CSV table of C-alpha atoms in Angstrom, one decimal:
chain,number,residue,atom,x,y,z
A,1,MET,CA,9.5,-25.8,-6.8
A,2,VAL,CA,12.8,-23.8,-5.8
A,3,GLN,CA,12.0,-21.9,-2.5
A,4,PRO,CA,12.3,-18.1,-3.0
A,5,VAL,CA,14.4,-16.1,-0.5
A,6,THR,CA,12.8,-12.8,-1.4
A,7,VAL,CA,9.3,-12.2,-2.5
A,8,GLY,CA,7.8,-8.9,-3.9
A,9,LEU,CA,4.0,-8.9,-3.4
A,10,ASP,CA,1.8,-6.3,-5.4
A,11,ILE,CA,-1.5,-6.2,-3.5
A,12,ALA,CA,-4.8,-5.1,-5.2
A,13,LYS,CA,-8.5,-5.6,-4.6
A,14,ASN,CA,-9.0,-9.0,-6.1
A,15,VAL,CA,-5.9,-10.2,-7.8
A,16,PHE,CA,-2.5,-10.1,-6.2
A,17,HIS,CA,0.8,-10.8,-7.8
A,18,ALA,CA,3.8,-12.6,-6.2
A,19,TYR,CA,7.2,-12.4,-7.8
A,20,GLY,CA,10.1,-14.3,-6.0
A,21,VAL,CA,13.7,-14.7,-6.5
A,22,ASP,CA,16.3,-17.2,-5.2
A,23,ALA,CA,19.5,-16.3,-3.4
A,24,GLN,CA,21.3,-15.6,-6.7
A,25,GLY,CA,18.5,-13.0,-7.8
A,26,GLN,CA,17.1,-15.4,-10.5
A,27,LYS,CA,13.3,-15.6,-10.9
A,28,VAL,CA,11.8,-18.7,-9.3
A,29,LEU,CA,8.1,-17.7,-9.2
A,30,SER,CA,5.8,-15.4,-10.6
A,31,ARG,CA,2.1,-16.1,-9.8
A,32,LYS,CA,-1.2,-14.2,-9.8
A,33,LEU,CA,-3.2,-15.0,-6.5
A,34,ARG,CA,-6.7,-14.3,-5.7
A,35,ARG,CA,-7.4,-12.7,-2.2
A,36,ALA,CA,-8.6,-16.0,-0.9
A,37,GLN,CA,-5.4,-17.9,-2.1
A,38,VAL,CA,-2.9,-15.7,-0.6
A,39,GLU,CA,-2.9,-16.9,2.9
A,40,ALA,CA,-2.5,-20.5,1.9
A,41,PHE,CA,0.2,-19.8,-0.7
A,42,PHE,CA,2.3,-18.2,1.7
A,43,ALA,CA,1.8,-20.8,4.4
A,44,LYS,CA,3.4,-23.4,2.1
A,45,LEU,CA,6.5,-21.2,1.7
A,46,GLU,CA,9.4,-21.4,3.9
A,47,PRO,CA,10.0,-18.1,5.8
A,48,CYS,CA,11.5,-15.5,3.6
A,49,LEU,CA,11.8,-11.8,3.1
A,50,ILE,CA,8.6,-10.2,1.7
A,51,GLY,CA,8.3,-6.6,0.3
A,52,ILE,CA,4.9,-5.0,-0.1
A,53,GLU,CA,4.2,-1.5,-1.2
A,54,ALA,CA,2.9,0.4,1.7
A,55,CYS,CA,-0.9,1.3,1.8
A,56,ALA,CA,-3.8,0.9,4.3
A,57,THR,CA,-4.3,-2.8,3.7
A,58,ALA,CA,-0.7,-3.6,3.4
A,59,HIS,CA,-0.4,-3.3,7.3
A,60,HIS,CA,-3.3,-6.2,7.3
A,61,TRP,CA,-1.2,-8.5,5.1
A,62,ALA,CA,2.2,-7.6,6.7
A,63,ARG,CA,0.7,-8.7,10.2
A,64,LEU,CA,-0.7,-11.8,8.8
A,65,LEU,CA,2.7,-12.8,6.9
A,66,LYS,CA,4.6,-12.2,10.2
A,67,ARG,CA,2.5,-14.4,12.2
A,68,MET,CA,3.6,-17.1,9.6
A,69,GLY,CA,7.1,-16.4,10.2
A,70,HIS,CA,8.0,-14.4,7.3
A,71,GLN,CA,10.0,-11.1,7.5
A,72,VAL,CA,7.8,-8.4,6.0
A,73,ARG,CA,8.9,-4.8,5.1
A,74,LEU,CA,6.6,-2.2,3.8
A,75,ILE,CA,8.0,0.1,1.0
A,76,PRO,CA,6.5,3.7,0.2
A,77,PRO,CA,5.3,3.6,-3.4
A,78,ALA,CA,7.5,6.6,-4.3
A,79,TYR,CA,10.6,4.4,-3.4
A,80,VAL,CA,9.4,1.5,-5.6
A,81,LYS,CA,8.7,3.4,-8.6
A,82,PRO,CA,12.5,3.9,-9.8
A,83,TYR,CA,12.7,0.1,-9.7
A,84,VAL,CA,9.8,-0.4,-12.5
A,85,LYS,CA,11.7,-1.6,-15.7
A,86,THR,CA,8.6,-1.8,-18.1
A,87,GLN,CA,5.1,-0.8,-18.4
A,88,LYS,CA,3.2,-0.5,-15.1
A,89,ASN,CA,1.5,-3.8,-14.7
A,90,ASP,CA,0.9,-6.3,-11.7
A,91,GLU,CA,4.0,-8.4,-12.4
A,92,ALA,CA,6.4,-5.4,-13.2
A,93,ASP,CA,5.3,-3.9,-9.8
A,94,ALA,CA,5.8,-7.1,-8.0
A,95,GLU,CA,9.1,-7.5,-9.5
A,96,ALA,CA,10.2,-3.8,-8.7
A,97,ILE,CA,9.0,-4.4,-4.9
A,98,CYS,CA,11.1,-7.5,-4.9
A,99,GLU,CA,14.2,-5.5,-6.0
A,100,ALA,CA,13.6,-2.6,-3.9
A,101,VAL,CA,13.3,-4.5,-0.6
A,102,THR,CA,16.8,-6.0,-1.0
A,103,ARG,CA,18.4,-2.5,-1.3
A,104,PRO,CA,20.7,-1.8,1.7
A,105,ASN,CA,19.8,1.9,2.0
A,106,MET,CA,16.1,1.6,1.5
A,107,ARG,CA,13.9,3.2,3.9
A,108,PHE,CA,10.8,1.2,5.1
A,109,ALA,CA,7.4,2.1,6.6
A,110,GLU,CA,6.7,0.6,10.1
A,111,ILE,CA,3.8,-2.0,10.3
A,112,LYS,CA,1.0,-0.5,12.2
A,113,THR,CA,-1.1,-2.4,14.8
A,114,ILE,CA,-4.9,-2.6,14.5
A,115,GLU,CA,-5.3,-0.1,17.4
A,116,GLN,CA,-2.7,2.5,15.5
A,117,GLN,CA,-4.8,2.2,12.3
A,118,SER,CA,-8.1,2.7,14.3
A,119,ALA,CA,-6.7,5.8,15.8
A,120,LEU,CA,-5.7,7.2,12.5
A,121,VAL,CA,-9.1,6.5,11.1
A,122,LEU,CA,-10.7,8.5,14.0
A,123,HIS,CA,-8.1,11.4,13.4
A,124,ARG,CA,-8.9,11.5,9.7
A,125,ILE,CA,-12.7,11.5,10.3
A,126,ARG,CA,-12.4,14.3,12.8
A,127,ALA,CA,-10.2,16.3,10.4
A,128,THR,CA,-12.8,15.9,7.6
A,129,LEU,CA,-15.6,16.9,10.0
A,130,ILE,CA,-13.8,20.1,11.0
A,131,LYS,CA,-13.1,20.9,7.4
A,132,HIS,CA,-16.8,20.6,6.4
A,133,ARG,CA,-18.0,22.4,9.5
A,134,THR,CA,-15.6,25.4,8.6
A,135,ARG,CA,-16.8,25.2,5.0
A,136,MET,CA,-20.3,25.6,6.1
A,137,ALA,CA,-19.8,28.4,8.6
A,138,ASN,CA,-17.8,30.3,6.0
A,139,THR,CA,-20.5,29.9,3.4
A,140,ALA,CA,-23.4,31.0,5.7
A,141,THR,CA,-21.4,34.3,6.8
A,142,MET,CA,-20.1,35.6,3.3
A,143,PRO,CA,-21.5,38.9,2.4
A,144,ARG,CA,-23.8,39.0,-0.5
A,145,LYS,CA,-22.8,41.4,-3.4
A,146,ALA,CA,-25.7,43.8,-4.4
A,147,PRO,CA,-26.9,43.1,-7.9
A,148,ILE,CA,-25.6,45.5,-10.6
A,149,MET,CA,-29.0,46.8,-11.7
A,150,ASP,CA,-29.7,48.2,-8.1
A,151,ASN,CA,-26.7,50.4,-8.3
A,152,ILE,CA,-27.9,52.3,-11.5
A,153,ILE,CA,-31.1,53.5,-10.1
């Protein structure tokens, strides 16, 4: 197998899709991977550039792949969308990620550490609790309208 220099990885719950191109931009791999197969698959590859669509779990995979020696870049989903050529499916998404990651003016998201992600979770939980507390307080203090029949008599 020809080693890819750039790989687009579309991540999902169970089945991931890897799409790789060589230095000339020719497709050299397109493979579905189960979650358990991802680490072993990328361990066999020589270090290359890997693009992943940014989401909460992308940071975990990026940290894992960086430890293997790969160069990993996270791309916000809105920046990948213009590169999808056909219908939206896993392979088309992986191909679009692979193309988008090589663009010179592309903006990337920073890979967060476990501590940074933990702090963000705490902030989101706190914001949700405040929103619910405010909603409950506003519900309890709203004035009740008098029924229409009471005004007639």
